Coordinates of C-alpha atoms in Angstrom, one line a residue:
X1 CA 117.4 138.4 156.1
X2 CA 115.7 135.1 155.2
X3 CA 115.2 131.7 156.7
X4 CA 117.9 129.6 155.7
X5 CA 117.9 125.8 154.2
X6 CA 118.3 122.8 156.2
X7 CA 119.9 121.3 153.8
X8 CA 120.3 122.0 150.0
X9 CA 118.0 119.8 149.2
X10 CA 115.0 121.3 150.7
X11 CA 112.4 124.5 150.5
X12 CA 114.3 127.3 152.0
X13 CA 111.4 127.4 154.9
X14 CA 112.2 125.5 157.5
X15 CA 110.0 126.1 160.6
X16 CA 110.0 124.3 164.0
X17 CA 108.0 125.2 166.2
X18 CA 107.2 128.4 165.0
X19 CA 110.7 129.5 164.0
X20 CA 113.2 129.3 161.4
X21 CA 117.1 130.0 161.4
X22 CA 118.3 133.4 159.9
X23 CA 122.3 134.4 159.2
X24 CA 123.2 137.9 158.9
X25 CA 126.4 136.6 156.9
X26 CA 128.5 135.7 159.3
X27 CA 126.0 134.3 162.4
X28 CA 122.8 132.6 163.1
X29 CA 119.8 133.9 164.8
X30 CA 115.7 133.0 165.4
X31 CA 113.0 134.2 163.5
X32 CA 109.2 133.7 163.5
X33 CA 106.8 133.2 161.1
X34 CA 106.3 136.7 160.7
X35 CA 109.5 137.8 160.5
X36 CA 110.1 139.1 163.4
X37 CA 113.5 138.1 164.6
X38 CA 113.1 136.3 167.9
X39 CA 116.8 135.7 169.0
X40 CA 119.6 138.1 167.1
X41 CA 122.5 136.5 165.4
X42 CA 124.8 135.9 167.9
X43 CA 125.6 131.9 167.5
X44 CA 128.0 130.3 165.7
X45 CA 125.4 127.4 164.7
X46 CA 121.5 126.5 166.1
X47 CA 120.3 123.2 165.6
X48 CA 116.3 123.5 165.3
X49 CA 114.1 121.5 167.8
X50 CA 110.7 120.8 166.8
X51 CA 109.7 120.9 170.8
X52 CA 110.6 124.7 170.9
X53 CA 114.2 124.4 172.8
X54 CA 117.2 124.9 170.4
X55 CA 120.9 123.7 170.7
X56 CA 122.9 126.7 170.2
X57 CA 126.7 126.7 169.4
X58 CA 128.5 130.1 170.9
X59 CA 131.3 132.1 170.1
X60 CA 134.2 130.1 172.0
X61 CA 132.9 126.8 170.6
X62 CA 131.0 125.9 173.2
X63 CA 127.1 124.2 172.9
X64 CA 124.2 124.8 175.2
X65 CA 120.3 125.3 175.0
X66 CA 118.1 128.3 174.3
X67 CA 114.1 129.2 174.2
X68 CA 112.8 130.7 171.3
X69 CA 113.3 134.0 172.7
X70 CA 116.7 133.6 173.5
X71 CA 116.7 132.7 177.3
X72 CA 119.6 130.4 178.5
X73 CA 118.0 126.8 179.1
X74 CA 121.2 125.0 179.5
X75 CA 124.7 126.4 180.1
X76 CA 127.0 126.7 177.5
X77 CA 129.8 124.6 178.7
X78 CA 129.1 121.3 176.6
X79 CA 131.0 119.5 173.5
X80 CA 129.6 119.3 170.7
X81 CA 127.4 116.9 170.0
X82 CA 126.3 116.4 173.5
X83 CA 123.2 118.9 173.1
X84 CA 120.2 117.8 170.5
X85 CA 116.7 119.0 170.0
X86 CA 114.1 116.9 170.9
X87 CA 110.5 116.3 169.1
X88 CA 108.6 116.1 173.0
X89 CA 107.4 119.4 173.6
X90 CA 109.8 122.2 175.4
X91 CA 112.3 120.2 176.3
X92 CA 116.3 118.6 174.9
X93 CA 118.3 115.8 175.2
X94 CA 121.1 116.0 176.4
X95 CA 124.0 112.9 176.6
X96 CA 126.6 112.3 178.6
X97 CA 130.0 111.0 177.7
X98 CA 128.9 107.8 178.2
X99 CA 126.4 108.0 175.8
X100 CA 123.5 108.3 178.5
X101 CA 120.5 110.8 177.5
X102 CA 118.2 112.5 179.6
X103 CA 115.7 115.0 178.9
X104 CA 115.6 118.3 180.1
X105 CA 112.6 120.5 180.5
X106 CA 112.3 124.5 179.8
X107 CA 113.4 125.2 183.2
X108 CA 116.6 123.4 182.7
X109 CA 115.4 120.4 185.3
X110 CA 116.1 116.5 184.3
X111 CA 112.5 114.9 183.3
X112 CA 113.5 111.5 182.1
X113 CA 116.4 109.1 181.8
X114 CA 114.6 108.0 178.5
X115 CA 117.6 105.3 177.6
X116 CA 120.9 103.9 178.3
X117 CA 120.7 104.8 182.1
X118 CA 120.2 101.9 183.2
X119 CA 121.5 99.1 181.3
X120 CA 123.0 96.3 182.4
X121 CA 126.7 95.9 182.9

């Protein structure tokens, strides 16, 4: 199995933080740089995080956050769009339904309200 393209328009080796996303045909999975698969295809989709935390999309639909070897960061009972990766090392945004972020460490624990938390009315 091989990396896979972000998009079309780019070289097929996308790596964040050490990893890249692999399909066996039907899911996705982590992979290092040398090929060793990290996290086996088990998700419906991963969005790649160049801080090393990686929204993941399970079976039922459902979005939450893993590490890079697969460990369960944040539960996977959100919508989607409410988990993204984050550039600021080992941690993920994650946003409310009113649009408030907050970032969240690799313990799972709220380190910042970065925006919208406390705008006025």
């Amino acid at each position: 199995s091989m990396c896979l393209p972000s998009n079309p328009y780019t070289i097929p080796y996308t790596f964040k933080a050490g990893h890249c996303i692999y399909s066996d045909g039907t899911n996705y999975g982590l992979m290092n740089k040398r090929g060793k698969i990290t996290v086996e295809a088990r998700y419906k989709n991963i969005y790649l995080g160049e801080g090393g935390l990686f929204a993941a999309e399970n079976q039922e639909g459902k979005w939450g956050c893993i590490d890079s070897q697969g460990r369960e960061i944040i539960p996977f009972n959100h919508v989607p769009g409410e988990i993204r990766p984050s550039i600021t090392p080992q941690t993920i945004v994650l946003m409310n339904e009113a649009q408030r972020h907050r970032l969240i460490n690799s313990r799972g624990e709220t380190i910042s309200r970065p925006f919208g938390e406390y705008r006025a009315k």
